[in-house]
N, CA and C atoms as an extended XYZ file, in Angstrom:
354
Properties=species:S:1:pos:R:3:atomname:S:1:resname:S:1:resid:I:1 pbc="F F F"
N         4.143       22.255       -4.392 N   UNK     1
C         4.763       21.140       -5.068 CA  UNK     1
C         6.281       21.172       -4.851 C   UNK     1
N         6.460       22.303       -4.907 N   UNK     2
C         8.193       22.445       -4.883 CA  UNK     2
C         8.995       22.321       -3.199 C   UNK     2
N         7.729       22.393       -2.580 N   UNK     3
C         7.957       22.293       -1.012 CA  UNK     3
C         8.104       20.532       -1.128 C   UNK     3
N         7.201       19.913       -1.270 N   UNK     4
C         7.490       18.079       -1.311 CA  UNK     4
C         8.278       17.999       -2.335 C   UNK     4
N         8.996       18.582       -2.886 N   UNK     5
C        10.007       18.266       -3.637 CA  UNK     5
C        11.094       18.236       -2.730 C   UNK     5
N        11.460       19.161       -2.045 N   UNK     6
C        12.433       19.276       -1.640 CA  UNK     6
C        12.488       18.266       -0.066 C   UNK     6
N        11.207       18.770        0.701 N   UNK     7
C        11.289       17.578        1.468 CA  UNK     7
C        11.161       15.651        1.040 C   UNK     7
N        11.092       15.557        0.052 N   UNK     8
C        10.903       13.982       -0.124 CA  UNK     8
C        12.907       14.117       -0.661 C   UNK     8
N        13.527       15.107       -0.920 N   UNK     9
C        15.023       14.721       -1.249 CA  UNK     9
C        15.707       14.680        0.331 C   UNK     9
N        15.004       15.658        1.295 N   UNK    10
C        15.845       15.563        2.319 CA  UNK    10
C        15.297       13.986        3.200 C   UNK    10
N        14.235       13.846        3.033 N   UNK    11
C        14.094       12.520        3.700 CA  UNK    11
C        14.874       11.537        3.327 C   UNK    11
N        15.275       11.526        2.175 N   UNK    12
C        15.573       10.019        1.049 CA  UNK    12
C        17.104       10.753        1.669 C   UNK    12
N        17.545       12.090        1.489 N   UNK    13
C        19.141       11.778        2.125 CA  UNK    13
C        19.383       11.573        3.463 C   UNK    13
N        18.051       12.061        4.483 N   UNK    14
C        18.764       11.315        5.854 CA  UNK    14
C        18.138       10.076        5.785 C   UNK    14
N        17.797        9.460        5.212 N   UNK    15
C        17.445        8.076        5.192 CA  UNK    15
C        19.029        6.879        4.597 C   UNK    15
N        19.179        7.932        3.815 N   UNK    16
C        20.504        7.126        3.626 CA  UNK    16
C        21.700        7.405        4.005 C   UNK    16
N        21.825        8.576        5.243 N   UNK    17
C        22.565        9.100        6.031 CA  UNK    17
C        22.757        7.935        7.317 C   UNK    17
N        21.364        7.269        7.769 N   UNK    18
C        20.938        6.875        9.137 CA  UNK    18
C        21.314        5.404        8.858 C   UNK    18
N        21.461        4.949        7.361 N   UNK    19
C        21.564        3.753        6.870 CA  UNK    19
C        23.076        3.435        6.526 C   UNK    19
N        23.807        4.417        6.242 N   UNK    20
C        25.450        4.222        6.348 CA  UNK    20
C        25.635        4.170        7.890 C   UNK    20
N        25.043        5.211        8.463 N   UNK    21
C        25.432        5.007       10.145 CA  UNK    21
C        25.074        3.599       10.953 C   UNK    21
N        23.825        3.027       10.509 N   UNK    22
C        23.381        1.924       10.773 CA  UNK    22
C        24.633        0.568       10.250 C   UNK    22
N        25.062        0.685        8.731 N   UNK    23
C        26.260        0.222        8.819 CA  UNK    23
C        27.721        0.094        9.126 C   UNK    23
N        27.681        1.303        9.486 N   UNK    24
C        29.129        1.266        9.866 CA  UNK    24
C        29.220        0.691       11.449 C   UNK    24
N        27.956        0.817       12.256 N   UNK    25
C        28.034        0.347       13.641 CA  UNK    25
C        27.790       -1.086       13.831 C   UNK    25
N        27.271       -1.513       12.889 N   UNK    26
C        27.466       -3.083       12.431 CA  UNK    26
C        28.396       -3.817       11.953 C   UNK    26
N        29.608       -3.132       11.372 N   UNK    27
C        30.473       -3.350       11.066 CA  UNK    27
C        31.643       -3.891       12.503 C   UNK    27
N        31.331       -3.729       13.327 N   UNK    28
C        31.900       -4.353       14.198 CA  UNK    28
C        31.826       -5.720       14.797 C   UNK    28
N        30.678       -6.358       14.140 N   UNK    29
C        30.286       -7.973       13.968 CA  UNK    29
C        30.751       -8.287       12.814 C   UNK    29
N        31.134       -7.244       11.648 N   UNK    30
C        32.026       -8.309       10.822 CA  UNK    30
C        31.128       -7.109        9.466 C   UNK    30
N        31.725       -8.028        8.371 N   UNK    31
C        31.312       -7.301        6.994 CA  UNK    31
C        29.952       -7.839        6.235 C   UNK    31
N        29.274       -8.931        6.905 N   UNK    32
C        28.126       -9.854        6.703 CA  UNK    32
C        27.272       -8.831        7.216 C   UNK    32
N        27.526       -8.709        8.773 N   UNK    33
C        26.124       -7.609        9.509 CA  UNK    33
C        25.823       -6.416        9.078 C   UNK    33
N        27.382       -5.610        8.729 N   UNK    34
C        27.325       -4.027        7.719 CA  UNK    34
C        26.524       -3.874        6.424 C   UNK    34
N        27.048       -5.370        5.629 N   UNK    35
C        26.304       -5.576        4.406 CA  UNK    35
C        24.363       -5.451        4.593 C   UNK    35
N        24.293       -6.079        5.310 N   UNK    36
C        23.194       -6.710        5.892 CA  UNK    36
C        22.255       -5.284        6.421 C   UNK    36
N        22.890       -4.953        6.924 N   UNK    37
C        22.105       -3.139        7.915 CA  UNK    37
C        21.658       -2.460        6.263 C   UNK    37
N        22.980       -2.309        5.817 N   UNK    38
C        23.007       -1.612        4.260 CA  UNK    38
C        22.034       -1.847        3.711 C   UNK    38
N        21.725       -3.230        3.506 N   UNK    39
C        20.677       -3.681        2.355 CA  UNK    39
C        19.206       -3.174        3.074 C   UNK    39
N        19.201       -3.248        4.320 N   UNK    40
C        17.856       -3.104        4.592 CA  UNK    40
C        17.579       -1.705        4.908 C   UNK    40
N        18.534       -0.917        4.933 N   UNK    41
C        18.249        0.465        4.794 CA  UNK    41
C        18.128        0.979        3.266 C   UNK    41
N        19.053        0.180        2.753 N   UNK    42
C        18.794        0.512        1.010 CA  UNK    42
C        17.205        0.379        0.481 C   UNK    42
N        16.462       -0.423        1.429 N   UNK    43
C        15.028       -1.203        0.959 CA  UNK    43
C        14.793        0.105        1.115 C   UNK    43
N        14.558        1.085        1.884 N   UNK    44
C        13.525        1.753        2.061 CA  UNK    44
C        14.189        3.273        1.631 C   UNK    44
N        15.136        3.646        1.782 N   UNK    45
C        15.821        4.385        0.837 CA  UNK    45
C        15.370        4.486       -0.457 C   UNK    45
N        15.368        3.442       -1.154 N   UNK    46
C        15.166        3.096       -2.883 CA  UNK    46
C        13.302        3.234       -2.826 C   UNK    46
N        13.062        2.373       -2.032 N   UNK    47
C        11.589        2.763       -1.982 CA  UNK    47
C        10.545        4.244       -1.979 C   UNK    47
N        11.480        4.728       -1.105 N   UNK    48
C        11.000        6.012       -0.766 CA  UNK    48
C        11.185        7.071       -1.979 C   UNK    48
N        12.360        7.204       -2.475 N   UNK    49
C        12.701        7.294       -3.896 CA  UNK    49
C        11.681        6.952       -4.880 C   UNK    49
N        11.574        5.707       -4.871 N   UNK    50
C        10.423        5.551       -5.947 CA  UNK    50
C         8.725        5.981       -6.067 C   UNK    50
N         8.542        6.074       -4.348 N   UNK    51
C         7.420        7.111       -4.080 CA  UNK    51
C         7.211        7.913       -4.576 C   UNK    51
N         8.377        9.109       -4.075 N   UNK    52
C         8.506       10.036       -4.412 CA  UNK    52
C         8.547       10.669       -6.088 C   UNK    52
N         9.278        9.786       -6.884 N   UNK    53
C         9.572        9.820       -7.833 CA  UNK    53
C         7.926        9.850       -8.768 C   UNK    53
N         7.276        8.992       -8.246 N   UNK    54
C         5.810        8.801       -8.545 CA  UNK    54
C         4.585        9.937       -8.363 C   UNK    54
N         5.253       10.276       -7.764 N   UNK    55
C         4.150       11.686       -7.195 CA  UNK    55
C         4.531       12.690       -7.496 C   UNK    55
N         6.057       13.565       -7.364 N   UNK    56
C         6.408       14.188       -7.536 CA  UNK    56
C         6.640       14.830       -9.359 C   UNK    56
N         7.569       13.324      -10.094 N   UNK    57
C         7.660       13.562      -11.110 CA  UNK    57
C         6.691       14.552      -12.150 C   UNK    57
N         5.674       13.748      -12.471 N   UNK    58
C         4.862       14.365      -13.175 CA  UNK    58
C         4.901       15.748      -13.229 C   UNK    58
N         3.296       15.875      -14.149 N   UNK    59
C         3.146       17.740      -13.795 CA  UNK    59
C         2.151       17.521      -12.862 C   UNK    59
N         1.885       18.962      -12.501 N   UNK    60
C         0.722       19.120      -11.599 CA  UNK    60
C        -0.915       18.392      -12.018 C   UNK    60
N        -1.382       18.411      -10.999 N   UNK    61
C        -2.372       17.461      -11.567 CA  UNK    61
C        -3.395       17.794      -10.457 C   UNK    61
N        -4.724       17.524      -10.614 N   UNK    62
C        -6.460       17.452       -9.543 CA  UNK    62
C        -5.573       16.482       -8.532 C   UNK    62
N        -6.740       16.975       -7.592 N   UNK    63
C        -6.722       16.514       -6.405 CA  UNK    63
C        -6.695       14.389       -6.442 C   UNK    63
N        -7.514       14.747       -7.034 N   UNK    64
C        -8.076       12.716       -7.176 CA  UNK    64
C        -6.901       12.432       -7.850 C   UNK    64
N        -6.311       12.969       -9.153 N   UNK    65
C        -5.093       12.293       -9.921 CA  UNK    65
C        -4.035       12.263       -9.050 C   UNK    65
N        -3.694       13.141       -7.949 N   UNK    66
C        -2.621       12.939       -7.120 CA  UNK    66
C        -2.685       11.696       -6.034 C   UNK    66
N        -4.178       12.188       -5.715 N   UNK    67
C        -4.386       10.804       -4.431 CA  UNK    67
C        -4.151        9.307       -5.118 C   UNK    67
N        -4.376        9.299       -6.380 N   UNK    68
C        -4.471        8.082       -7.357 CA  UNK    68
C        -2.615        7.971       -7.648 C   UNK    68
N        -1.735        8.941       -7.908 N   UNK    69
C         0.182        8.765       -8.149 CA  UNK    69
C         0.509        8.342       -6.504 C   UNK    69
N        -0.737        8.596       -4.950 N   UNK    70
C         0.279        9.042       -3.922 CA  UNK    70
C        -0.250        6.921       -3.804 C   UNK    70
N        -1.118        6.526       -4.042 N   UNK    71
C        -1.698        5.391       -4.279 CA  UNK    71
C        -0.804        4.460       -4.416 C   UNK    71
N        -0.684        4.925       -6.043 N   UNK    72
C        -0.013        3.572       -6.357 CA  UNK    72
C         1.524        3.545       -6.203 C   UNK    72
N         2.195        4.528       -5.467 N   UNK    73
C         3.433        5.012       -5.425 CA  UNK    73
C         3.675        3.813       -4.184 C   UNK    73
N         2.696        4.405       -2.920 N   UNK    74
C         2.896        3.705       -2.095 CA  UNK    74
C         2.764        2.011       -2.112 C   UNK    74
N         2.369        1.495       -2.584 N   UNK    75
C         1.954        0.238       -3.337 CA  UNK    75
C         3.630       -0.226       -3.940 C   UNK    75
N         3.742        0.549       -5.100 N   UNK    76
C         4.972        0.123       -5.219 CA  UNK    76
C         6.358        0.500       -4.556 C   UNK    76
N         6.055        0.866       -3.680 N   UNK    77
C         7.073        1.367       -2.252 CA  UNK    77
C         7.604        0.170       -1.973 C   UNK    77
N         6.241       -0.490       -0.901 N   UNK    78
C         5.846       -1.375       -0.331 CA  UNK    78
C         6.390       -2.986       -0.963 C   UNK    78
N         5.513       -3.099       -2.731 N   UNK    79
C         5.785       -4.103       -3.268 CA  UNK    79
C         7.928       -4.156       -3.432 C   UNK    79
N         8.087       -2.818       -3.397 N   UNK    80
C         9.870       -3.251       -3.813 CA  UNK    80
C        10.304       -3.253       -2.440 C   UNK    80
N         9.673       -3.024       -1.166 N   UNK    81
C        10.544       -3.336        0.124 CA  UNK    81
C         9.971       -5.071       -0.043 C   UNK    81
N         8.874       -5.518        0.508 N   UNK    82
C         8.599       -6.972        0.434 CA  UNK    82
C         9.288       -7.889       -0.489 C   UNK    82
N         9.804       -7.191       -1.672 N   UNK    83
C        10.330       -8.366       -2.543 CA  UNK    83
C        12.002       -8.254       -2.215 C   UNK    83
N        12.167       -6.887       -1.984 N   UNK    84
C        13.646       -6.646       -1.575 CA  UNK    84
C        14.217       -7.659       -0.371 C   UNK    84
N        13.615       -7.526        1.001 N   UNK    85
C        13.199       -8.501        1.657 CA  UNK    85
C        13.439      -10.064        1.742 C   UNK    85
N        12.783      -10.847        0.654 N   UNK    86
C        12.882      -11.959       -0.032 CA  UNK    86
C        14.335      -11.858       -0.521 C   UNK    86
N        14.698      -11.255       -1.241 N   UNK    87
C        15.541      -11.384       -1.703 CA  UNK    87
C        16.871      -11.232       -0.761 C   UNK    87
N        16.938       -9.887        0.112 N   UNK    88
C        18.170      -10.398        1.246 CA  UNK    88
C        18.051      -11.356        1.912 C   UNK    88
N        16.747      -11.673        3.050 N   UNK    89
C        16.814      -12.735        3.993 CA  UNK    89
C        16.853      -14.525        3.235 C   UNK    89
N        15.975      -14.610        2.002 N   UNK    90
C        15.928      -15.704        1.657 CA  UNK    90
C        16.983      -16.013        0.362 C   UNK    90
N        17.607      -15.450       -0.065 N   UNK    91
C        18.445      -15.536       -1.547 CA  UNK    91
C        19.379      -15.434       -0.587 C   UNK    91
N        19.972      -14.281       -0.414 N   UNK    92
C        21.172      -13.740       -0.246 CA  UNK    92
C        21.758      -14.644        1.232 C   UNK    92
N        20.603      -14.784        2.240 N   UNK    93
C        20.983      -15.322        3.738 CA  UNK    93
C        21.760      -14.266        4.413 C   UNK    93
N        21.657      -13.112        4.695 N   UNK    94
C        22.348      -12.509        5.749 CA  UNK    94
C        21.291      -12.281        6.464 C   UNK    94
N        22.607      -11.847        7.547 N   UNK    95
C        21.778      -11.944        9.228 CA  UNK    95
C        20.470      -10.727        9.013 C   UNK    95
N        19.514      -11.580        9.611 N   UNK    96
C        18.054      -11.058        9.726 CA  UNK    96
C        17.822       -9.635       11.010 C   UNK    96
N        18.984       -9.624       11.871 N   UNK    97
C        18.832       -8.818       13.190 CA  UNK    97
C        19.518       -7.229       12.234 C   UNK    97
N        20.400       -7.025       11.823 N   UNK    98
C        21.167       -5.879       11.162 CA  UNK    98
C        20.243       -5.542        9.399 C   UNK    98
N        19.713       -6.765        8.969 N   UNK    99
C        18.774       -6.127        8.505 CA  UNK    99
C        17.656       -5.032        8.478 C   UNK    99
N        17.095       -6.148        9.550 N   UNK   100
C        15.757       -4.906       10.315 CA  UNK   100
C        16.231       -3.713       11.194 C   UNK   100
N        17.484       -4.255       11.544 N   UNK   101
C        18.007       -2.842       11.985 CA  UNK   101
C        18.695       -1.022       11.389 C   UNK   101
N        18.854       -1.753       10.489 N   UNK   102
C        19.274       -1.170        8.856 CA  UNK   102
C        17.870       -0.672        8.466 C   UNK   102
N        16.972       -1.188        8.083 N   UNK   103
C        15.353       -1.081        7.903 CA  UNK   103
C        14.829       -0.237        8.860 C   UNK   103
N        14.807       -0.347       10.133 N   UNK   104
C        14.012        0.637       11.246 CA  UNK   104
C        14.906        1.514       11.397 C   UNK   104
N        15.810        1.794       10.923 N   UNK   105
C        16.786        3.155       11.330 CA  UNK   105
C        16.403        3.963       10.347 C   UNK   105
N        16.534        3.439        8.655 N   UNK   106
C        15.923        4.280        7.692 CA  UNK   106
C        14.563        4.841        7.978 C   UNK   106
N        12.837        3.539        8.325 N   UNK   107
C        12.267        3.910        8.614 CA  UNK   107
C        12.031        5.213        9.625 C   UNK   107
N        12.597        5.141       10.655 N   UNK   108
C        12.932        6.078       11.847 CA  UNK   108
C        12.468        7.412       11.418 C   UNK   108
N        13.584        7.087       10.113 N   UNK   109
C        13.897        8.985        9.577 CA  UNK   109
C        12.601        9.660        9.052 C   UNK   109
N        12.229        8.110        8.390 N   UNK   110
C        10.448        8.812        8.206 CA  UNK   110
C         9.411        9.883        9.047 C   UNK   110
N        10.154        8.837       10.065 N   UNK   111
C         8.691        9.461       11.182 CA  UNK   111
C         8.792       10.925       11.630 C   UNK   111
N        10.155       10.630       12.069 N   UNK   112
C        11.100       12.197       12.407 CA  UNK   112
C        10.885       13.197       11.596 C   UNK   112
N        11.185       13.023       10.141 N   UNK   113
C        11.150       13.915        9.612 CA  UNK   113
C        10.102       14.390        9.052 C   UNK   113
N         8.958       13.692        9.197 N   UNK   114
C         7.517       14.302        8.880 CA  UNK   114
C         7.237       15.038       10.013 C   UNK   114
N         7.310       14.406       11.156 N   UNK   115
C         7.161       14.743       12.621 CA  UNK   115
C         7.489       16.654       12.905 C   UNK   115
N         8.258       17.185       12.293 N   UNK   116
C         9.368       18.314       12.158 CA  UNK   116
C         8.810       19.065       11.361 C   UNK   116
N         8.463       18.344       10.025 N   UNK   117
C         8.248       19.282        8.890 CA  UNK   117
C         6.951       20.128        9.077 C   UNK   117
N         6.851       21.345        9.838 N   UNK   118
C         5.562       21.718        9.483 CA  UNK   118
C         5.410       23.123        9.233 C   UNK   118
């Protein structure tokens, strides 16, 4: 337990390591595209967080009660990137390209860093 503890903090910090870097290299189209990278790395940053937060928090628990926190964690991962989403591209209107780019850079770190962890 204390092992996914510690790896779900290092993911969530290079996730928001890869997501300042993602903005600051956007920042050279202006303060709209930086904003923009930001927010969509923030989606999955905050998300991942809240995963984590879901599974981890608790106490220890059976096998089924965990698969049932890793469940609905992911669910509401998911539901706060999709609405997050809505809310930059269609509320807010910033550029849609530094979004997803902001978004797949955080994602990225996912893959990597599961990829590693063994």
């Amino acid at each position: 337990m204390a092992a996914g503890r510690r790896l779900a903090v290092h993911v969530i910090a290079a996730q928001a390591g890869a997501t300042i870097i993602a903005g600051l290299l956007f920042l050279a189209q202006g303060i709209a595209a930086a904003v923009a990278a930001c927010c969509g790395g923030a989606l999955v940053v905050i998300g991942t967080a809240l995963l984590a937060l879901r599974v981890f928090a608790p106490p220890l628990a059976s096998g089924g009660v965990t698969l049932r926190r890793f469940a609905v964690g992911m669910l509401l991962k998911w539901m706060f990137v999709l609405g997050g989403f809505v809310l930059v591209l269609a509320r807010w209107r910033l550029p849609p390209l530094p979004v997803m780019a902001g978004f797949g850079a955080a994602l990225l770190v996912n893959f990597l860093a599961l990829r590693f962890a063994r």
